[in-house]
Amino acid sequence: MQPISEEEAIRIVADPLLPLSSFTLGDYVDHSETLQRLVQLGVDLSKIERHTDAANLLLRLDFEKDIKQILLFLKDLGLEDSHLGPFLTKNYTIFSEDLENLQTRVAYLQSKNFSKADVAQMVRKAPFLLSFSVERLDNRLGFFQKELELSTKKTRDLVVRLPRLLTGSLEPVKENMKVYRLELGFKQNEIQHMVTRVPKMLTANKRKLTETFDYIHNVMNIPHHIIVKFPQVFNTRVFKIKERHLFLAYLGKAQYDPAKPNYVSLDKFVSVPDEVFCKEIAKTSVNDFEKFLKTL
């Protein structure tokens, strides 16, 4: 073996090799400017490292050459500095995308009359949106417009409010549409009205939907046409609906027919906090409500 010079020894100490074996990306941070810069942006490496391909991708990238241009693109799109960390934690693979492809996808959305603010909001809420091809985005928009018989504007409004409709699986959506039509008995125009008001109804848990409807329709005796006006009930936990209905029934105030006196609006029934529910609807105290709940 040939002796090494003092100068070579200093250089080896100053530039240590990357860890040969590591269970966390954190072990590499001291040796990677790219990872250091990503951490400064708010990227959570502990979440990224759950993906086996993450280390290979990120450690191959050069911040100035590969990452900076994507960050500038996202900022130009309208993402604030505070959005970048959470966005990149979820979709770090955007760094492997061709910038021109990303720009083409944005141009496509803008050609469909999505505003710059719309696109920024959609990308923030659904970080993988721009990882899908123009063809895929076009097919998805077409599916919702056709399936729900919506105008182009209403289709646009729907996906702006819930952009994961463009990125997630269509199976839950198709299943829920069958449930609304065949099991719950809603008409097409009623479904259309409800999902444009509460888009999450398209991806909600099927069991929760049927349980909520069963209680509201068959126990509280609220007909379809009233449920349609207040679709936010499907966003409410069933046990909360049960507790409030049973309390009102106990007080003799469970009256949900708008044509009769002392009508209780379904909207207010599910949306207000307990204090307001007790004071304005039940006309009693929270203490009385809590005592009643203990008897259930």
mmCIF file of C-alpha atoms in Angstrom, residues 15-293:
data_model
loop_
_atom_site.group_PDB
_atom_site.id
_atom_site.type_symbol
_atom_site.label_atom_id
_atom_site.label_comp_id
_atom_site.label_asym_id
_atom_site.label_seq_id
_atom_site.Cartn_x
_atom_site.Cartn_y
_atom_site.Cartn_z
ATOM 1 C CA ASP A 15 -15.588 15.185 1.897
ATOM 2 C CA PRO A 16 -17.000 12.073 3.548
ATOM 3 C CA LEU A 17 -18.741 9.529 1.368
ATOM 4 C CA LEU A 18 -22.519 9.188 1.461
ATOM 5 C CA PRO A 19 -23.657 6.561 3.954
ATOM 6 C CA LEU A 20 -23.475 3.159 2.272
ATOM 7 C CA SER A 21 -26.554 1.886 4.050
ATOM 8 C CA SER A 22 -29.285 4.043 5.520
ATOM 9 C CA PHE A 23 -32.813 3.607 6.731
ATOM 10 C CA THR A 24 -33.671 7.302 6.542
ATOM 11 C CA LEU A 25 -33.150 10.127 4.113
ATOM 12 C CA GLY A 26 -32.163 12.191 7.133
ATOM 13 C CA ASP A 27 -28.865 10.316 7.198
ATOM 14 C CA TYR A 28 -28.012 11.850 3.842
ATOM 15 C CA VAL A 29 -28.942 15.471 4.585
ATOM 16 C CA ASP A 30 -25.457 16.539 5.725
ATOM 17 C CA HIS A 31 -24.013 15.236 2.450
ATOM 18 C CA SER A 32 -26.648 16.518 0.000
ATOM 19 C CA GLU A 33 -27.266 20.174 -0.826
ATOM 20 C CA THR A 34 -30.452 19.092 -2.640
ATOM 21 C CA LEU A 35 -31.912 17.529 0.506
ATOM 22 C CA GLN A 36 -30.818 20.495 2.621
ATOM 23 C CA ARG A 37 -32.626 22.916 0.297
ATOM 24 C CA LEU A 38 -35.755 20.751 0.235
ATOM 25 C CA VAL A 39 -35.823 20.636 4.046
ATOM 26 C CA GLN A 40 -35.516 24.449 4.091
ATOM 27 C CA LEU A 41 -38.599 24.590 1.833
ATOM 28 C CA GLY A 42 -40.563 22.570 4.387
ATOM 29 C CA VAL A 43 -40.401 19.153 2.724
ATOM 30 C CA ASP A 44 -40.958 16.334 5.246
ATOM 31 C CA LEU A 45 -38.314 13.726 4.371
ATOM 32 C CA SER A 46 -39.693 11.275 6.949
ATOM 33 C CA LYS A 47 -42.868 10.953 4.864
ATOM 34 C CA ILE A 48 -41.049 10.752 1.531
ATOM 35 C CA GLU A 49 -38.659 8.008 2.608
ATOM 36 C CA ARG A 50 -41.555 5.564 2.976
ATOM 37 C CA HIS A 51 -41.364 5.259 -0.804
ATOM 38 C CA THR A 52 -38.501 3.020 -1.893
ATOM 39 C CA ASP A 53 -37.740 5.058 -5.020
ATOM 40 C CA ALA A 54 -37.463 8.376 -3.167
ATOM 41 C CA ALA A 55 -33.799 8.264 -2.149
ATOM 42 C CA ASN A 56 -32.697 7.136 -5.600
ATOM 43 C CA LEU A 57 -34.546 9.974 -7.274
ATOM 44 C CA LEU A 58 -33.720 12.831 -4.910
ATOM 45 C CA LEU A 59 -30.045 12.005 -4.438
ATOM 46 C CA ARG A 60 -29.498 11.932 -8.201
ATOM 47 C CA LEU A 61 -30.910 15.428 -8.659
ATOM 48 C CA ASP A 62 -28.933 18.650 -8.770
ATOM 49 C CA PHE A 63 -30.743 21.541 -7.103
ATOM 50 C CA GLU A 64 -29.702 24.240 -9.573
ATOM 51 C CA LYS A 65 -30.092 22.091 -12.687
ATOM 52 C CA ASP A 66 -33.089 19.859 -11.925
ATOM 53 C CA ILE A 67 -35.091 21.303 -9.051
ATOM 54 C CA LYS A 68 -34.928 25.077 -9.329
ATOM 55 C CA GLN A 69 -36.801 25.220 -12.646
ATOM 56 C CA ILE A 70 -39.687 23.144 -11.223
ATOM 57 C CA LEU A 71 -39.886 25.391 -8.145
ATOM 58 C CA LEU A 72 -40.003 28.506 -10.351
ATOM 59 C CA PHE A 73 -42.736 26.852 -12.447
ATOM 60 C CA LEU A 74 -44.814 26.103 -9.324
ATOM 61 C CA LYS A 75 -44.339 29.628 -7.989
ATOM 62 C CA ASP A 76 -45.346 31.082 -11.361
ATOM 63 C CA LEU A 77 -48.406 28.848 -11.236
ATOM 64 C CA GLY A 78 -49.470 30.618 -8.041
ATOM 65 C CA LEU A 79 -48.255 28.352 -5.240
ATOM 66 C CA GLU A 80 -47.035 30.328 -2.229
ATOM 67 C CA ASP A 81 -43.784 29.494 -0.444
ATOM 68 C CA SER A 82 -45.815 27.971 2.392
ATOM 69 C CA HIS A 83 -47.501 25.575 -0.064
ATOM 70 C CA LEU A 84 -44.291 24.201 -1.583
ATOM 71 C CA GLY A 85 -43.233 21.993 1.347
ATOM 72 C CA PRO A 86 -46.572 20.132 1.713
ATOM 73 C CA PHE A 87 -46.936 19.908 -2.084
ATOM 74 C CA LEU A 88 -43.464 18.415 -2.661
ATOM 75 C CA THR A 89 -43.807 16.071 0.313
ATOM 76 C CA LYS A 90 -46.789 14.510 -1.464
ATOM 77 C CA ASN A 91 -45.514 14.723 -5.042
ATOM 78 C CA TYR A 92 -41.705 14.722 -4.982
ATOM 79 C CA THR A 93 -41.829 12.769 -8.287
ATOM 80 C CA ILE A 94 -42.730 16.012 -10.066
ATOM 81 C CA PHE A 95 -38.946 16.540 -10.282
ATOM 82 C CA SER A 96 -38.785 13.644 -12.735
ATOM 83 C CA GLU A 97 -41.373 15.286 -15.015
ATOM 84 C CA ASP A 98 -40.379 17.131 -18.152
ATOM 85 C CA LEU A 99 -40.997 20.867 -17.636
ATOM 86 C CA GLU A 100 -42.480 21.219 -21.099
ATOM 87 C CA ASN A 101 -45.045 18.494 -20.329
ATOM 88 C CA LEU A 102 -46.058 20.288 -17.132
ATOM 89 C CA GLN A 103 -46.490 23.542 -19.033
ATOM 90 C CA THR A 104 -48.571 21.763 -21.698
ATOM 91 C CA ARG A 105 -50.942 20.397 -19.040
ATOM 92 C CA VAL A 106 -51.405 23.853 -17.517
ATOM 93 C CA ALA A 107 -52.035 25.305 -20.983
ATOM 94 C CA TYR A 108 -54.672 22.612 -21.574
ATOM 95 C CA LEU A 109 -56.536 23.510 -18.352
ATOM 96 C CA GLN A 110 -56.397 27.198 -19.237
ATOM 97 C CA SER A 111 -57.761 26.378 -22.712
ATOM 98 C CA LYS A 112 -60.772 24.880 -20.913
ATOM 99 C CA ASN A 113 -61.321 28.259 -19.205
ATOM 100 C CA PHE A 114 -59.849 27.365 -15.820
ATOM 101 C CA SER A 115 -58.416 30.612 -14.458
ATOM 102 C CA LYS A 116 -54.874 30.867 -13.137
ATOM 103 C CA ALA A 117 -56.295 30.986 -9.595
ATOM 104 C CA ASP A 118 -58.385 27.861 -10.340
ATOM 105 C CA VAL A 119 -55.345 25.932 -11.554
ATOM 106 C CA ALA A 120 -53.267 26.988 -8.532
ATOM 107 C CA GLN A 121 -56.025 25.916 -6.141
ATOM 108 C CA MET A 122 -56.489 22.580 -7.905
ATOM 109 C CA VAL A 123 -52.765 21.803 -7.931
ATOM 110 C CA ARG A 124 -52.495 22.713 -4.246
ATOM 111 C CA LYS A 125 -55.421 20.466 -3.280
ATOM 112 C CA ALA A 126 -54.491 17.612 -5.638
ATOM 113 C CA PRO A 127 -50.662 17.613 -5.896
ATOM 114 C CA PHE A 128 -50.584 14.807 -8.496
ATOM 115 C CA LEU A 129 -52.851 16.677 -10.923
ATOM 116 C CA LEU A 130 -50.039 17.817 -13.222
ATOM 117 C CA SER A 131 -48.526 14.344 -13.281
ATOM 118 C CA PHE A 132 -51.419 13.205 -15.493
ATOM 119 C CA SER A 133 -51.385 13.522 -19.259
ATOM 120 C CA VAL A 134 -53.598 15.939 -21.180
ATOM 121 C CA GLU A 135 -55.496 12.930 -22.569
ATOM 122 C CA ARG A 136 -56.219 11.638 -19.064
ATOM 123 C CA LEU A 137 -57.370 15.075 -17.851
ATOM 124 C CA ASP A 138 -59.582 15.487 -20.921
ATOM 125 C CA ASN A 139 -61.134 12.038 -20.433
ATOM 126 C CA ARG A 140 -61.883 12.781 -16.788
ATOM 127 C CA LEU A 141 -63.559 16.111 -17.503
ATOM 128 C CA GLY A 142 -65.593 14.420 -20.228
ATOM 129 C CA PHE A 143 -66.638 11.611 -17.883
ATOM 130 C CA PHE A 144 -68.051 13.952 -15.229
ATOM 131 C CA GLN A 145 -69.761 16.189 -17.757
ATOM 132 C CA LYS A 146 -71.441 13.199 -19.419
ATOM 133 C CA GLU A 147 -72.173 11.124 -16.288
ATOM 134 C CA LEU A 148 -73.736 14.021 -14.398
ATOM 135 C CA GLU A 149 -75.147 15.784 -17.485
ATOM 136 C CA LEU A 150 -73.489 19.052 -16.472
ATOM 137 C CA SER A 151 -72.719 22.181 -18.442
ATOM 138 C CA THR A 152 -69.028 22.903 -19.065
ATOM 139 C CA LYS A 153 -69.138 25.645 -16.416
ATOM 140 C CA LYS A 154 -70.669 23.378 -13.768
ATOM 141 C CA THR A 155 -68.168 20.641 -14.608
ATOM 142 C CA ARG A 156 -65.379 23.167 -14.166
ATOM 143 C CA ASP A 157 -66.781 24.395 -10.841
ATOM 144 C CA LEU A 158 -67.135 20.803 -9.607
ATOM 145 C CA VAL A 159 -63.499 19.824 -10.194
ATOM 146 C CA VAL A 160 -62.153 23.148 -8.915
ATOM 147 C CA ARG A 161 -63.876 22.429 -5.609
ATOM 148 C CA LEU A 162 -62.776 18.772 -5.546
ATOM 149 C CA PRO A 163 -59.816 18.360 -7.934
ATOM 150 C CA ARG A 164 -59.019 14.861 -6.704
ATOM 151 C CA LEU A 165 -61.931 13.815 -8.929
ATOM 152 C CA LEU A 166 -59.420 14.182 -11.761
ATOM 153 C CA THR A 167 -56.683 12.152 -10.072
ATOM 154 C CA GLY A 168 -58.387 9.473 -7.972
ATOM 155 C CA SER A 169 -60.047 6.208 -8.938
ATOM 156 C CA LEU A 170 -63.387 6.415 -10.746
ATOM 157 C CA GLU A 171 -64.695 3.220 -9.148
ATOM 158 C CA PRO A 172 -66.053 4.866 -5.942
ATOM 159 C CA VAL A 173 -67.714 7.547 -8.083
ATOM 160 C CA LYS A 174 -69.417 4.989 -10.344
ATOM 161 C CA GLU A 175 -70.471 2.944 -7.312
ATOM 162 C CA ASN A 176 -71.944 5.969 -5.530
ATOM 163 C CA MET A 177 -73.869 7.038 -8.627
ATOM 164 C CA LYS A 178 -75.497 3.566 -8.681
ATOM 165 C CA VAL A 179 -76.271 3.843 -4.969
ATOM 166 C CA TYR A 180 -78.010 7.216 -5.384
ATOM 167 C CA ARG A 181 -80.057 6.000 -8.346
ATOM 168 C CA LEU A 182 -80.865 2.385 -7.533
ATOM 169 C CA GLU A 183 -80.665 2.040 -3.748
ATOM 170 C CA LEU A 184 -81.665 5.477 -2.498
ATOM 171 C CA GLY A 185 -84.088 6.342 -5.287
ATOM 172 C CA PHE A 186 -82.878 9.811 -6.310
ATOM 173 C CA LYS A 187 -83.587 11.114 -9.812
ATOM 174 C CA GLN A 188 -80.800 12.243 -12.133
ATOM 175 C CA ASN A 189 -81.546 15.967 -11.707
ATOM 176 C CA GLU A 190 -81.630 15.511 -7.906
ATOM 177 C CA ILE A 191 -78.234 13.785 -7.903
ATOM 178 C CA GLN A 192 -76.873 16.531 -10.137
ATOM 179 C CA HIS A 193 -78.100 19.223 -7.739
ATOM 180 C CA MET A 194 -76.681 17.499 -4.652
ATOM 181 C CA VAL A 195 -73.207 16.690 -5.954
ATOM 182 C CA THR A 196 -72.671 20.179 -7.376
ATOM 183 C CA ARG A 197 -73.501 21.533 -3.918
ATOM 184 C CA VAL A 198 -71.473 18.897 -2.023
ATOM 185 C CA PRO A 199 -68.906 17.328 -4.419
ATOM 186 C CA LYS A 200 -67.587 14.983 -1.704
ATOM 187 C CA MET A 201 -70.805 13.003 -2.093
ATOM 188 C CA LEU A 202 -69.231 11.482 -5.218
ATOM 189 C CA THR A 203 -66.397 9.866 -3.269
ATOM 190 C CA ALA A 204 -68.040 9.354 0.138
ATOM 191 C CA ASN A 205 -68.033 5.982 1.872
ATOM 192 C CA LYS A 206 -70.940 3.934 0.493
ATOM 193 C CA ARG A 207 -71.910 2.476 3.877
ATOM 194 C CA LYS A 208 -71.992 5.922 5.485
ATOM 195 C CA LEU A 209 -74.191 7.234 2.662
ATOM 196 C CA THR A 210 -76.737 4.452 3.003
ATOM 197 C CA GLU A 211 -76.777 4.648 6.828
ATOM 198 C CA THR A 212 -77.296 8.418 6.752
ATOM 199 C CA PHE A 213 -80.055 8.215 4.155
ATOM 200 C CA ASP A 214 -81.779 5.323 5.944
ATOM 201 C CA TYR A 215 -81.969 7.263 9.203
ATOM 202 C CA ILE A 216 -83.031 10.588 7.702
ATOM 203 C CA HIS A 217 -85.558 9.117 5.285
ATOM 204 C CA ASN A 218 -86.940 6.101 7.139
ATOM 205 C CA VAL A 219 -86.632 7.141 10.799
ATOM 206 C CA MET A 220 -86.997 10.923 10.615
ATOM 207 C CA ASN A 221 -89.457 10.546 7.690
ATOM 208 C CA ILE A 222 -87.871 13.274 5.590
ATOM 209 C CA PRO A 223 -88.796 12.880 1.897
ATOM 210 C CA HIS A 224 -86.366 12.943 -1.022
ATOM 211 C CA HIS A 225 -87.248 16.457 -2.184
ATOM 212 C CA ILE A 226 -86.281 17.979 1.181
ATOM 213 C CA ILE A 227 -83.059 15.954 1.474
ATOM 214 C CA VAL A 228 -82.097 17.230 -2.004
ATOM 215 C CA LYS A 229 -82.298 20.819 -0.748
ATOM 216 C CA PHE A 230 -79.894 20.085 2.132
ATOM 217 C CA PRO A 231 -77.303 17.591 0.806
ATOM 218 C CA GLN A 232 -74.807 18.669 3.488
ATOM 219 C CA VAL A 233 -76.561 16.131 5.756
ATOM 220 C CA PHE A 234 -74.466 13.476 4.000
ATOM 221 C CA ASN A 235 -71.353 15.173 5.393
ATOM 222 C CA THR A 236 -72.653 14.840 8.956
ATOM 223 C CA ARG A 237 -71.846 11.948 11.273
ATOM 224 C CA VAL A 238 -74.827 9.626 11.693
ATOM 225 C CA PHE A 239 -74.564 9.466 15.492
ATOM 226 C CA LYS A 240 -74.854 13.282 15.679
ATOM 227 C CA ILE A 241 -78.024 13.177 13.564
ATOM 228 C CA LYS A 242 -79.450 10.406 15.774
ATOM 229 C CA GLU A 243 -78.654 12.228 19.031
ATOM 230 C CA ARG A 244 -80.289 15.468 17.913
ATOM 231 C CA HIS A 245 -83.344 13.811 16.391
ATOM 232 C CA LEU A 246 -83.981 11.666 19.487
ATOM 233 C CA PHE A 247 -83.685 14.738 21.721
ATOM 234 C CA LEU A 248 -86.132 16.714 19.594
ATOM 235 C CA ALA A 249 -88.509 13.725 19.509
ATOM 236 C CA TYR A 250 -88.265 13.483 23.310
ATOM 237 C CA LEU A 251 -89.207 17.188 23.534
ATOM 238 C CA GLY A 252 -91.985 16.791 20.948
ATOM 239 C CA LYS A 253 -90.186 19.128 18.529
ATOM 240 C CA ALA A 254 -89.051 16.748 15.779
ATOM 241 C CA GLN A 255 -90.989 18.532 13.034
ATOM 242 C CA TYR A 256 -89.216 18.623 9.661
ATOM 243 C CA ASP A 257 -92.117 19.511 7.337
ATOM 244 C CA PRO A 258 -91.750 23.117 6.068
ATOM 245 C CA ALA A 259 -95.505 23.279 5.428
ATOM 246 C CA LYS A 260 -96.291 22.891 9.161
ATOM 247 C CA PRO A 261 -95.683 25.148 12.200
ATOM 248 C CA ASN A 262 -92.447 24.902 14.242
ATOM 249 C CA TYR A 263 -90.508 23.608 11.245
ATOM 250 C CA VAL A 264 -86.927 22.540 11.961
ATOM 251 C CA SER A 265 -84.663 23.253 8.997
ATOM 252 C CA LEU A 266 -82.475 20.288 8.091
ATOM 253 C CA ASP A 267 -79.668 22.722 7.266
ATOM 254 C CA LYS A 268 -79.647 24.245 10.735
ATOM 255 C CA PHE A 269 -80.274 20.858 12.323
ATOM 256 C CA VAL A 270 -76.920 19.498 11.128
ATOM 257 C CA SER A 271 -74.732 22.592 10.777
ATOM 258 C CA VAL A 272 -74.969 24.566 14.019
ATOM 259 C CA PRO A 273 -72.938 23.785 17.189
ATOM 260 C CA ASP A 274 -74.665 22.246 20.220
ATOM 261 C CA GLU A 275 -75.052 25.615 21.974
ATOM 262 C CA VAL A 276 -77.020 27.074 19.051
ATOM 263 C CA PHE A 277 -78.948 23.825 18.476
ATOM 264 C CA CYS A 278 -80.111 23.822 22.113
ATOM 265 C CA LYS A 279 -80.912 27.520 22.320
ATOM 266 C CA GLU A 280 -82.552 28.134 18.944
ATOM 267 C CA ILE A 281 -83.997 24.764 17.926
ATOM 268 C CA ALA A 282 -84.579 22.692 21.079
ATOM 269 C CA LYS A 283 -85.257 25.834 23.190
ATOM 270 C CA THR A 284 -83.457 24.298 26.131
ATOM 271 C CA SER A 285 -80.007 24.212 27.737
ATOM 272 C CA VAL A 286 -76.884 22.325 26.697
ATOM 273 C CA ASN A 287 -76.923 20.804 30.181
ATOM 274 C CA ASP A 288 -80.368 19.277 29.532
ATOM 275 C CA PHE A 289 -79.153 17.920 26.180
ATOM 276 C CA GLU A 290 -76.084 16.344 27.799
ATOM 277 C CA LYS A 291 -78.224 14.770 30.543
ATOM 278 C CA PHE A 292 -80.501 13.296 27.888
ATOM 279 C CA LEU A 293 -77.546 11.829 25.957
#
